[in-house]
Short mmCIF file of N, CA, C and O in Angstrom, two decimals:
data_model
loop_
_atom_site.label_atom_id
_atom_site.label_comp_id
_atom_site.label_asym_id
_atom_site.label_seq_id
_atom_site.Cartn_x
_atom_site.Cartn_y
_atom_site.Cartn_z
N MET A 1 0.84 -1.17 0.00
CA MET A 1 0.00 0.00 0.00
C MET A 1 0.90 1.24 0.00
O MET A 1 1.79 1.39 0.82
N VAL A 2 0.64 2.16 -0.90
CA VAL A 2 1.46 3.36 -1.05
C VAL A 2 0.87 4.48 -0.21
O VAL A 2 -0.31 4.78 -0.30
N ASN A 3 1.71 5.06 0.61
CA ASN A 3 1.32 6.18 1.44
C ASN A 3 1.77 7.45 0.71
O ASN A 3 2.95 7.60 0.39
N ARG A 4 0.85 8.36 0.46
CA ARG A 4 1.15 9.57 -0.30
C ARG A 4 2.25 10.41 0.36
O ARG A 4 3.14 10.91 -0.32
N GLU A 5 2.19 10.56 1.69
CA GLU A 5 3.19 11.34 2.40
C GLU A 5 4.58 10.71 2.28
O GLU A 5 5.58 11.41 2.13
N ASP A 6 4.63 9.37 2.38
CA ASP A 6 5.90 8.67 2.24
C ASP A 6 6.47 8.87 0.83
O ASP A 6 7.69 9.07 0.66
N ALA A 7 5.61 8.81 -0.17
CA ALA A 7 6.06 9.00 -1.55
C ALA A 7 6.60 10.42 -1.74
O ALA A 7 7.65 10.61 -2.36
N GLN A 8 5.90 11.40 -1.19
CA GLN A 8 6.37 12.78 -1.30
C GLN A 8 7.70 12.97 -0.58
O GLN A 8 8.58 13.69 -1.05
N GLU A 9 7.84 12.33 0.57
CA GLU A 9 9.10 12.41 1.31
C GLU A 9 10.24 11.81 0.51
O GLU A 9 11.34 12.36 0.49
N CYS A 10 9.99 10.68 -0.15
CA CYS A 10 11.03 10.05 -0.97
C CYS A 10 11.42 10.96 -2.14
O CYS A 10 12.60 11.08 -2.47
N VAL A 11 10.44 11.62 -2.76
CA VAL A 11 10.74 12.54 -3.86
C VAL A 11 11.58 13.71 -3.35
O VAL A 11 12.59 14.09 -3.95
N ASN A 12 11.18 14.28 -2.22
CA ASN A 12 11.94 15.39 -1.65
C ASN A 12 13.36 14.97 -1.29
O ASN A 12 14.32 15.70 -1.54
N ASP A 13 13.49 13.78 -0.69
CA ASP A 13 14.82 13.28 -0.35
C ASP A 13 15.67 13.04 -1.60
O ASP A 13 16.89 13.25 -1.59
N THR A 14 15.02 12.60 -2.68
CA THR A 14 15.73 12.37 -3.93
C THR A 14 16.34 13.67 -4.45
O THR A 14 17.52 13.73 -4.78
N TYR A 15 15.52 14.72 -4.49
CA TYR A 15 16.03 16.00 -4.98
C TYR A 15 17.09 16.58 -4.04
O TYR A 15 18.07 17.17 -4.49
N HIS A 16 16.91 16.37 -2.77
CA HIS A 16 17.90 16.85 -1.79
C HIS A 16 19.24 16.13 -1.99
O HIS A 16 20.30 16.76 -2.03
N ASP A 17 19.19 14.80 -2.10
CA ASP A 17 20.43 14.03 -2.33
C ASP A 17 21.07 14.38 -3.67
O ASP A 17 22.30 14.47 -3.77
N ALA A 18 20.24 14.58 -4.69
CA ALA A 18 20.77 14.94 -6.00
C ALA A 18 21.46 16.30 -5.92
O ALA A 18 22.56 16.48 -6.47
N TRP A 19 20.85 17.24 -5.26
CA TRP A 19 21.43 18.58 -5.10
C TRP A 19 22.78 18.50 -4.39
O TRP A 19 23.73 19.18 -4.78
N ASN A 20 22.84 17.67 -3.34
CA ASN A 20 24.08 17.57 -2.57
C ASN A 20 25.19 16.81 -3.28
O ASN A 20 26.35 17.01 -2.99
N SER A 21 24.85 15.92 -4.22
CA SER A 21 25.88 15.10 -4.85
C SER A 21 26.23 15.53 -6.27
O SER A 21 27.22 15.06 -6.82
N MET A 22 25.47 16.41 -6.88
CA MET A 22 25.73 16.77 -8.28
C MET A 22 26.98 17.58 -8.53
O MET A 22 27.67 17.31 -9.50
N PRO A 23 27.31 18.57 -7.73
CA PRO A 23 28.52 19.33 -8.10
C PRO A 23 29.76 18.45 -8.32
O PRO A 23 30.41 18.62 -9.35
N PRO A 24 30.07 17.49 -7.45
CA PRO A 24 31.25 16.67 -7.75
C PRO A 24 30.98 15.58 -8.79
O PRO A 24 31.89 15.11 -9.45
N HIS A 25 29.73 15.15 -8.95
CA HIS A 25 29.40 14.05 -9.86
C HIS A 25 28.38 14.53 -10.89
O HIS A 25 27.19 14.41 -10.69
N ARG A 26 28.84 15.03 -11.98
CA ARG A 26 27.92 15.44 -13.04
C ARG A 26 27.39 14.18 -13.74
O ARG A 26 28.15 13.46 -14.38
N PRO A 27 26.10 13.87 -13.58
CA PRO A 27 25.57 12.65 -14.21
C PRO A 27 25.44 12.83 -15.72
O PRO A 27 25.06 13.89 -16.21
N SER A 28 25.75 11.76 -16.43
CA SER A 28 25.62 11.82 -17.89
C SER A 28 24.15 11.70 -18.29
O SER A 28 23.72 12.34 -19.25
N ILE A 29 23.38 10.88 -17.55
CA ILE A 29 21.95 10.73 -17.82
C ILE A 29 21.22 11.06 -16.52
O ILE A 29 21.23 10.27 -15.57
N LEU A 30 20.57 12.21 -16.48
CA LEU A 30 19.94 12.70 -15.26
C LEU A 30 18.84 11.76 -14.77
O LEU A 30 18.75 11.48 -13.56
N SER A 31 18.01 11.24 -15.66
CA SER A 31 16.89 10.38 -15.23
C SER A 31 17.40 9.10 -14.56
O SER A 31 16.83 8.64 -13.57
N THR A 32 18.46 8.52 -15.07
CA THR A 32 19.05 7.32 -14.47
C THR A 32 19.63 7.65 -13.10
O THR A 32 19.46 6.90 -12.13
N PHE A 33 20.31 8.78 -13.02
CA PHE A 33 20.91 9.24 -11.77
C PHE A 33 19.83 9.43 -10.71
O PHE A 33 19.94 8.93 -9.58
N LEU A 34 18.75 10.13 -11.06
CA LEU A 34 17.65 10.36 -10.11
C LEU A 34 16.93 9.05 -9.77
O LEU A 34 16.51 8.84 -8.63
N GLY A 35 16.81 8.16 -10.75
CA GLY A 35 16.17 6.86 -10.51
C GLY A 35 16.93 6.02 -9.49
O GLY A 35 16.33 5.39 -8.63
N LYS A 36 18.27 6.02 -9.60
CA LYS A 36 19.09 5.28 -8.64
C LYS A 36 18.93 5.84 -7.23
O LYS A 36 18.81 5.08 -6.26
N ILE A 37 18.92 7.16 -7.11
CA ILE A 37 18.76 7.78 -5.80
C ILE A 37 17.38 7.45 -5.22
O ILE A 37 17.25 7.06 -4.06
N THR A 38 16.35 7.57 -6.05
CA THR A 38 14.98 7.29 -5.59
C THR A 38 14.84 5.84 -5.16
O THR A 38 14.22 5.55 -4.13
N ARG A 39 15.40 4.93 -5.94
CA ARG A 39 15.33 3.51 -5.59
C ARG A 39 15.98 3.25 -4.24
O ARG A 39 15.42 2.58 -3.38
N ARG A 40 17.18 3.80 -4.01
CA ARG A 40 17.89 3.61 -2.75
C ARG A 40 17.09 4.17 -1.58
O ARG A 40 16.91 3.52 -0.55
N ILE A 41 16.56 5.37 -1.73
CA ILE A 41 15.79 6.01 -0.66
C ILE A 41 14.52 5.22 -0.37
O ILE A 41 14.16 5.00 0.79
N SER A 42 13.83 4.77 -1.41
CA SER A 42 12.59 4.01 -1.24
C SER A 42 12.84 2.68 -0.53
O SER A 42 12.09 2.29 0.36
N ILE A 43 13.90 2.00 -0.92
CA ILE A 43 14.23 0.71 -0.29
C ILE A 43 14.61 0.93 1.17
O ILE A 43 14.17 0.19 2.06
N ASP A 44 15.41 1.97 1.44
CA ASP A 44 15.78 2.27 2.83
C ASP A 44 14.54 2.59 3.66
O ASP A 44 14.42 2.14 4.81
N HIS A 45 13.62 3.35 3.09
CA HIS A 45 12.39 3.70 3.82
C HIS A 45 11.55 2.46 4.08
O HIS A 45 11.03 2.27 5.19
N TRP A 46 11.42 1.60 3.09
CA TRP A 46 10.65 0.37 3.25
C TRP A 46 11.27 -0.51 4.34
O TRP A 46 10.57 -1.06 5.18
N ARG A 47 12.59 -0.65 4.31
CA ARG A 47 13.28 -1.47 5.32
C ARG A 47 13.06 -0.90 6.72
O ARG A 47 12.89 -1.64 7.68
N LYS A 48 13.11 0.41 6.83
CA LYS A 48 12.90 1.05 8.12
C LYS A 48 11.49 0.75 8.65
O LYS A 48 11.31 0.44 9.82
N LEU A 49 10.50 0.82 7.79
CA LEU A 49 9.13 0.57 8.21
C LEU A 49 8.86 -0.89 8.53
O LEU A 49 8.01 -1.20 9.35
N ASN A 50 9.58 -1.80 7.88
CA ASN A 50 9.31 -3.22 8.05
C ASN A 50 10.39 -3.95 8.83
O ASN A 50 10.43 -5.18 8.81
N ALA A 51 11.21 -3.22 9.53
CA ALA A 51 12.30 -3.85 10.28
C ALA A 51 11.74 -4.71 11.41
O ALA A 51 10.82 -4.32 12.11
N GLU A 52 12.31 -5.87 11.60
CA GLU A 52 11.89 -6.81 12.64
C GLU A 52 12.14 -6.22 14.02
O GLU A 52 11.38 -6.43 14.94
N LYS A 53 13.23 -5.46 14.16
CA LYS A 53 13.53 -4.90 15.46
C LYS A 53 12.52 -3.83 15.87
O LYS A 53 12.45 -3.45 17.02
N ARG A 54 11.73 -3.35 14.95
CA ARG A 54 10.68 -2.39 15.28
C ARG A 54 9.43 -3.10 15.77
O ARG A 54 8.42 -2.49 16.00
N GLY A 55 9.50 -4.39 15.88
CA GLY A 55 8.38 -5.14 16.41
C GLY A 55 7.55 -5.81 15.35
O GLY A 55 6.61 -6.52 15.68
N GLY A 56 7.85 -5.59 14.10
CA GLY A 56 7.11 -6.25 13.02
C GLY A 56 5.62 -6.05 13.13
O GLY A 56 4.85 -6.96 12.89
N GLY A 57 5.16 -4.87 13.54
CA GLY A 57 3.74 -4.59 13.67
C GLY A 57 3.17 -4.91 15.03
O GLY A 57 1.98 -4.73 15.27
N GLU A 58 3.98 -5.40 15.93
CA GLU A 58 3.50 -5.79 17.26
C GLU A 58 3.52 -4.62 18.25
O GLU A 58 2.97 -4.73 19.34
N LEU A 59 4.13 -3.50 17.90
CA LEU A 59 4.28 -2.39 18.84
C LEU A 59 2.94 -1.88 19.34
O LEU A 59 2.73 -1.76 20.55
N ALA A 60 2.02 -1.58 18.44
CA ALA A 60 0.73 -1.04 18.86
C ALA A 60 -0.03 -2.02 19.74
O ALA A 60 -0.61 -1.63 20.76
N LEU A 61 -0.01 -3.29 19.37
CA LEU A 61 -0.71 -4.30 20.16
C LEU A 61 -0.10 -4.44 21.54
O LEU A 61 -0.81 -4.49 22.55
N ALA A 62 1.22 -4.46 21.62
CA ALA A 62 1.90 -4.59 22.92
C ALA A 62 1.63 -3.38 23.80
O ALA A 62 1.40 -3.52 25.01
N LEU A 63 1.64 -2.20 23.22
CA LEU A 63 1.36 -1.00 24.00
C LEU A 63 -0.08 -0.96 24.48
O LEU A 63 -0.35 -0.50 25.60
N ASP A 64 -1.00 -1.45 23.67
CA ASP A 64 -2.40 -1.55 24.11
C ASP A 64 -2.54 -2.47 25.31
O ASP A 64 -3.32 -2.20 26.22
N GLU A 65 -1.80 -3.57 25.30
CA GLU A 65 -1.87 -4.51 26.41
C GLU A 65 -1.35 -3.88 27.70
O GLU A 65 -1.85 -4.17 28.78
N LEU A 66 -0.35 -3.02 27.60
CA LEU A 66 0.23 -2.38 28.79
C LEU A 66 -0.53 -1.13 29.22
O LEU A 66 -0.24 -0.57 30.28
N GLU A 67 -1.50 -0.71 28.45
CA GLU A 67 -2.22 0.53 28.73
C GLU A 67 -2.86 0.55 30.11
O GLU A 67 -2.87 1.59 30.78
N ASP A 68 -3.38 -0.58 30.57
CA ASP A 68 -4.01 -0.63 31.88
C ASP A 68 -3.01 -0.43 33.02
O ASP A 68 -3.38 0.01 34.09
N CYS A 69 -1.76 -0.78 32.78
CA CYS A 69 -0.75 -0.68 33.83
C CYS A 69 -0.13 0.71 33.90
O CYS A 69 0.07 1.25 34.98
N VAL A 70 0.20 1.25 32.76
CA VAL A 70 0.90 2.53 32.72
C VAL A 70 0.10 3.46 31.81
O VAL A 70 -0.03 3.20 30.63
N SER A 71 -0.42 4.51 32.38
CA SER A 71 -1.19 5.44 31.56
C SER A 71 -0.29 6.55 31.08
O SER A 71 0.57 7.04 31.81
N GLY A 72 -0.46 6.95 29.85
CA GLY A 72 0.31 8.06 29.30
C GLY A 72 -0.56 9.29 29.19
O GLY A 72 -1.50 9.32 28.42
N SER A 73 -0.27 10.30 29.99
CA SER A 73 -1.09 11.50 29.97
C SER A 73 -0.71 12.42 28.84
O SER A 73 -1.41 13.38 28.56
N GLY A 74 0.42 12.16 28.20
CA GLY A 74 0.85 13.01 27.10
C GLY A 74 1.74 14.15 27.56
O GLY A 74 2.35 14.81 26.74
N SER A 75 1.82 14.40 28.86
CA SER A 75 2.67 15.48 29.35
C SER A 75 4.05 14.94 29.67
O SER A 75 4.24 13.77 29.95
N VAL A 76 5.04 15.80 29.65
CA VAL A 76 6.41 15.39 29.92
C VAL A 76 6.57 15.25 31.44
O VAL A 76 6.36 16.17 32.20
N GLU A 77 6.98 14.07 31.86
CA GLU A 77 7.15 13.83 33.30
C GLU A 77 8.48 14.38 33.74
O GLU A 77 9.43 14.46 32.98
N ASP A 78 8.53 14.70 35.00
CA ASP A 78 9.77 15.18 35.61
C ASP A 78 10.81 14.07 35.58
O ASP A 78 10.50 12.89 35.72
N GLU A 79 12.08 14.42 35.39
CA GLU A 79 13.16 13.43 35.29
C GLU A 79 13.25 12.55 36.53
O GLU A 79 13.50 11.35 36.44
N ILE A 80 13.02 13.10 37.68
CA ILE A 80 13.09 12.31 38.92
C ILE A 80 12.02 11.24 38.95
O ILE A 80 12.28 10.09 39.32
N GLN A 81 10.81 11.59 38.53
CA GLN A 81 9.73 10.60 38.50
C GLN A 81 10.05 9.48 37.51
O GLN A 81 9.77 8.31 37.79
N ARG A 82 10.63 9.83 36.39
CA ARG A 82 10.98 8.80 35.40
C ARG A 82 12.03 7.85 35.97
O ARG A 82 11.94 6.64 35.78
N ARG A 83 13.00 8.41 36.66
CA ARG A 83 14.03 7.55 37.25
C ARG A 83 13.45 6.66 38.34
O ARG A 83 13.82 5.48 38.43
N GLU A 84 12.56 7.19 39.13
CA GLU A 84 11.93 6.38 40.18
C GLU A 84 11.10 5.27 39.55
O GLU A 84 11.11 4.13 40.03
N LEU A 85 10.37 5.60 38.50
CA LEU A 85 9.56 4.59 37.83
C LEU A 85 10.44 3.52 37.20
O LEU A 85 10.14 2.33 37.28
N ALA A 86 11.54 3.93 36.59
CA ALA A 86 12.47 2.96 35.99
C ALA A 86 13.06 2.05 37.06
O ALA A 86 13.17 0.83 36.87
N LYS A 87 13.42 2.63 38.20
CA LYS A 87 13.96 1.84 39.31
C LYS A 87 12.91 0.85 39.82
O LYS A 87 13.20 -0.32 40.07
N LEU A 88 11.68 1.32 39.96
CA LEU A 88 10.58 0.46 40.41
C LEU A 88 10.34 -0.68 39.42
O LEU A 88 10.18 -1.84 39.80
N PHE A 89 10.35 -0.34 38.14
CA PHE A 89 10.11 -1.33 37.09
C PHE A 89 11.22 -2.38 37.08
O PHE A 89 10.95 -3.59 36.99
N ASN A 90 12.47 -1.94 37.17
CA ASN A 90 13.59 -2.88 37.21
C ASN A 90 13.52 -3.77 38.44
O ASN A 90 13.82 -4.97 38.37
N GLY A 91 13.14 -3.19 39.58
CA GLY A 91 12.97 -3.98 40.79
C GLY A 91 11.89 -5.04 40.61
O GLY A 91 12.05 -6.18 41.04
N PHE A 92 10.79 -4.64 39.96
CA PHE A 92 9.71 -5.59 39.69
C PHE A 92 10.21 -6.73 38.81
O PHE A 92 9.94 -7.91 39.10
N LEU A 93 10.94 -6.41 37.76
CA LEU A 93 11.44 -7.45 36.86
C LEU A 93 12.37 -8.42 37.59
O LEU A 93 12.36 -9.62 37.31
N ASN A 94 13.15 -7.90 38.53
CA ASN A 94 14.07 -8.77 39.28
C ASN A 94 13.34 -9.71 40.23
O ASN A 94 13.92 -10.71 40.65
N THR A 95 12.09 -9.42 40.57
CA THR A 95 11.33 -10.31 41.45
C THR A 95 10.68 -11.46 40.69
O THR A 95 10.26 -12.44 41.30
N LEU A 96 10.63 -11.35 39.37
CA LEU A 96 9.96 -12.37 38.57
C LEU A 96 10.87 -13.59 38.39
O LEU A 96 12.09 -13.46 38.29
N PRO A 97 10.25 -14.78 38.29
CA PRO A 97 11.04 -15.96 37.92
C PRO A 97 11.66 -15.74 36.53
O PRO A 97 11.11 -15.00 35.71
N THR A 98 12.76 -16.38 36.28
CA THR A 98 13.53 -16.15 35.05
C THR A 98 12.68 -16.31 33.79
O THR A 98 12.70 -15.44 32.91
N THR A 99 11.94 -17.39 33.68
CA THR A 99 11.15 -17.63 32.47
C THR A 99 10.08 -16.55 32.30
O THR A 99 9.90 -16.03 31.20
N GLU A 100 9.40 -16.21 33.37
CA GLU A 100 8.36 -15.19 33.31
C GLU A 100 8.95 -13.84 32.89
O GLU A 100 8.38 -13.11 32.09
N ARG A 101 10.10 -13.51 33.44
CA ARG A 101 10.78 -12.25 33.11
C ARG A 101 11.19 -12.25 31.64
O ARG A 101 11.00 -11.27 30.92
N ARG A 102 11.74 -13.36 31.17
CA ARG A 102 12.18 -13.44 29.78
C ARG A 102 11.00 -13.32 28.82
O ARG A 102 11.09 -12.63 27.79
N VAL A 103 9.89 -13.97 29.14
CA VAL A 103 8.70 -13.88 28.29
C VAL A 103 8.19 -12.43 28.27
O VAL A 103 7.87 -11.88 27.21
N PHE A 104 8.14 -11.80 29.45
CA PHE A 104 7.67 -10.41 29.56
C PHE A 104 8.57 -9.48 28.73
O PHE A 104 8.08 -8.63 27.99
N LEU A 105 9.88 -9.65 28.84
CA LEU A 105 10.81 -8.80 28.08
C LEU A 105 10.73 -9.06 26.58
O LEU A 105 10.83 -8.12 25.78
N CYS A 106 10.55 -10.32 26.21
CA CYS A 106 10.41 -10.62 24.78
C CYS A 106 9.20 -9.87 24.20
O CYS A 106 9.27 -9.33 23.09
N ARG A 107 8.13 -9.84 24.96
CA ARG A 107 6.91 -9.19 24.47
C ARG A 107 7.00 -7.67 24.51
O ARG A 107 6.70 -7.00 23.52
N TYR A 108 7.41 -7.11 25.63
CA TYR A 108 7.31 -5.67 25.82
C TYR A 108 8.60 -4.90 25.62
O TYR A 108 8.57 -3.68 25.54
N TRP A 109 9.72 -5.56 25.51
CA TRP A 109 10.97 -4.87 25.21
C TRP A 109 11.34 -5.11 23.75
O TRP A 109 11.64 -4.20 23.02
N TYR A 110 11.30 -6.40 23.34
CA TYR A 110 11.68 -6.74 21.98
C TYR A 110 10.48 -6.75 21.02
O TYR A 110 10.66 -6.90 19.83
N MET A 111 9.26 -6.61 21.54
CA MET A 111 8.03 -6.55 20.75
C MET A 111 7.81 -7.80 19.91
O MET A 111 7.31 -7.74 18.79
N ASP A 112 8.21 -8.95 20.45
CA ASP A 112 7.97 -10.21 19.76
C ASP A 112 6.49 -10.54 19.80
O ASP A 112 5.78 -10.20 20.76
N SER A 113 6.02 -11.24 18.81
CA SER A 113 4.62 -11.67 18.79
C SER A 113 4.44 -12.81 19.79
O SER A 113 5.39 -13.51 20.14
N ILE A 114 3.21 -13.00 20.22
CA ILE A 114 2.91 -14.10 21.14
C ILE A 114 3.24 -15.43 20.49
O ILE A 114 3.78 -16.34 21.14
N GLN A 115 2.98 -15.54 19.21
CA GLN A 115 3.29 -16.78 18.48
C GLN A 115 4.79 -17.07 18.50
O GLN A 115 5.20 -18.21 18.77
N SER A 116 5.61 -16.06 18.24
CA SER A 116 7.07 -16.31 18.21
C SER A 116 7.60 -16.61 19.61
O SER A 116 8.52 -17.42 19.77
N ILE A 117 7.03 -15.98 20.63
CA ILE A 117 7.43 -16.28 22.02
C ILE A 117 7.08 -17.72 22.36
O ILE A 117 7.88 -18.45 22.95
N ALA A 118 5.88 -18.14 21.97
CA ALA A 118 5.45 -19.52 22.24
C ALA A 118 6.39 -20.52 21.56
O ALA A 118 6.79 -21.52 22.18
N GLN A 119 6.78 -20.24 20.34
CA GLN A 119 7.71 -21.13 19.64
C GLN A 119 9.08 -21.14 20.31
O GLN A 119 9.69 -22.19 20.48
N GLN A 120 9.55 -19.97 20.71
CA GLN A 120 10.87 -19.85 21.32
C GLN A 120 10.97 -20.62 22.63
O GLN A 120 11.97 -21.27 22.91
N PHE A 121 9.90 -20.57 23.45
CA PHE A 121 9.93 -21.20 24.76
C PHE A 121 9.29 -22.58 24.78
O PHE A 121 9.32 -23.26 25.80
N GLY A 122 8.67 -22.98 23.67
CA GLY A 122 8.01 -24.28 23.62
C GLY A 122 6.69 -24.31 24.38
O GLY A 122 6.28 -25.35 24.88
N PHE A 123 6.02 -23.16 24.49
CA PHE A 123 4.73 -23.05 25.17
C PHE A 123 3.63 -22.91 24.13
O PHE A 123 3.89 -22.56 22.97
N SER A 124 2.40 -23.12 24.57
CA SER A 124 1.27 -22.82 23.69
C SER A 124 1.04 -21.31 23.72
O SER A 124 1.46 -20.62 24.66
N GLN A 125 0.38 -20.80 22.70
CA GLN A 125 0.10 -19.37 22.65
C GLN A 125 -0.79 -18.94 23.81
O GLN A 125 -0.60 -17.85 24.37
N SER A 126 -1.72 -19.80 24.20
CA SER A 126 -2.61 -19.44 25.32
C SER A 126 -1.83 -19.38 26.63
O SER A 126 -2.11 -18.53 27.48
N LYS A 127 -0.82 -20.24 26.78
CA LYS A 127 -0.01 -20.18 28.00
C LYS A 127 0.78 -18.87 28.05
O LYS A 127 0.89 -18.24 29.10
N VAL A 128 1.34 -18.46 26.92
CA VAL A 128 2.09 -17.21 26.87
C VAL A 128 1.16 -16.03 27.17
O VAL A 128 1.50 -15.16 27.97
N ALA A 129 -0.01 -16.01 26.54
CA ALA A 129 -0.97 -14.93 26.77
C ALA A 129 -1.39 -14.88 28.23
O ALA A 129 -1.48 -13.80 28.83
N SER A 130 -1.62 -16.04 28.81
CA SER A 130 -2.01 -16.11 30.22
C SER A 130 -0.88 -15.63 31.14
O SER A 130 -1.11 -14.89 32.10
N MET A 131 0.33 -16.05 30.83
CA MET A 131 1.50 -15.64 31.62
C MET A 131 1.68 -14.13 31.56
O MET A 131 1.92 -13.47 32.58
N LEU A 132 1.53 -13.56 30.37
CA LEU A 132 1.66 -12.11 30.22
C LEU A 132 0.55 -11.38 30.97
O LEU A 132 0.80 -10.34 31.59
N HIS A 133 -0.66 -11.91 30.92
CA HIS A 133 -1.78 -11.31 31.64
C HIS A 133 -1.51 -11.28 33.14
O HIS A 133 -1.70 -10.25 33.80
N ARG A 134 -1.05 -12.40 33.68
CA ARG A 134 -0.75 -12.46 35.12
C ARG A 134 0.39 -11.51 35.49
O ARG A 134 0.35 -10.85 36.53
N THR A 135 1.40 -11.43 34.64
CA THR A 135 2.54 -10.55 34.93
C THR A 135 2.11 -9.08 34.88
O THR A 135 2.53 -8.28 35.72
N ARG A 136 1.25 -8.74 33.91
CA ARG A 136 0.75 -7.36 33.86
C ARG A 136 -0.07 -7.04 35.10
O ARG A 136 0.00 -5.92 35.63
N ALA A 137 -0.85 -8.01 35.58
CA ALA A 137 -1.64 -7.80 36.80
C ALA A 137 -0.72 -7.56 38.00
O ALA A 137 -0.99 -6.68 38.82
N LYS A 138 0.36 -8.33 38.08
CA LYS A 138 1.33 -8.12 39.16
C LYS A 138 1.96 -6.73 39.06
O LYS A 138 2.12 -6.03 40.06
N LEU A 139 2.33 -6.34 37.84
CA LEU A 139 2.92 -5.03 37.61
C LEU A 139 1.95 -3.93 37.99
O LEU A 139 2.32 -2.95 38.65
N ARG A 140 0.69 -4.08 37.59
CA ARG A 140 -0.33 -3.09 37.95
C ARG A 140 -0.46 -2.95 39.45
O ARG A 140 -0.53 -1.83 39.98
N THR A 141 -0.44 -4.06 40.17
CA THR A 141 -0.53 -4.04 41.64
C THR A 141 0.65 -3.29 42.24
O THR A 141 0.48 -2.45 43.13
N VAL A 142 1.85 -3.58 41.76
CA VAL A 142 3.05 -2.92 42.28
C VAL A 142 2.99 -1.42 42.00
O VAL A 142 3.28 -0.58 42.88
N LEU A 143 2.58 -1.04 40.78
CA LEU A 143 2.52 0.37 40.42
C LEU A 143 1.46 1.11 41.23
O LEU A 143 1.68 2.24 41.66
N GLU A 144 0.31 0.48 41.43
CA GLU A 144 -0.74 1.10 42.23
C GLU A 144 -0.30 1.26 43.68
O GLU A 144 -0.59 2.29 44.30
N LYS A 145 0.38 0.27 44.20
CA LYS A 145 0.88 0.34 45.56
C LYS A 145 1.84 1.51 45.75
O LYS A 145 1.84 2.17 46.80
N GLU A 146 2.63 1.79 44.73
CA GLU A 146 3.60 2.89 44.77
C GLU A 146 3.02 4.23 44.34
O GLU A 146 3.73 5.23 44.30
N GLY A 147 1.74 4.25 44.00
CA GLY A 147 1.08 5.50 43.66
C GLY A 147 1.12 5.88 42.19
O GLY A 147 0.86 7.04 41.83
N TYR A 148 1.42 4.94 41.33
CA TYR A 148 1.44 5.25 39.89
C TYR A 148 0.16 4.84 39.29
O TYR A 148 -0.41 4.18 38.89
#
C-alpha cells in the first residue's frame, strides 16, 4: 500500500540528495541518476518501516496490552519521576522468575509476537498470553501500591 506522504518524502529526499551530490558528480543521464537515488531512498524507507527490530507490527498491540498498567497522559514527566519509575520497574522485573521475566521482556521490550514467544519457549500461545496477563496484573498491583 502506497502512502502519499511517504512518496512525497522520498521525492523530496531524492532532490535533496541529487542537489548535494551533483557538483562533484555530473551525471551523464539525469533520469538514471535520479532513478538510482529514488530507488535507494525508497528501499531504505521500506526497510525502516518493516524492520523486525521495530516489532514487526507488534508495537501497537503490545502498548495496548500495557495501557491498563501505565497510563500516558501526554505530558512530559519530571526526570526524577521517570528515574523512580524505571527503578521500580527494574525492581519488579528482578522479582519475577527467570522464564516469566524473559517472556515479559520478549513481548514488551523486543516486541515479539505471542506466536514467536510460544515457539521460542516451547509453550502454547494461550499459555504465553495467560502468563503475560498475570505478569501485567502483578505489575499493575506494584505500580498502584507505589502511587502510579
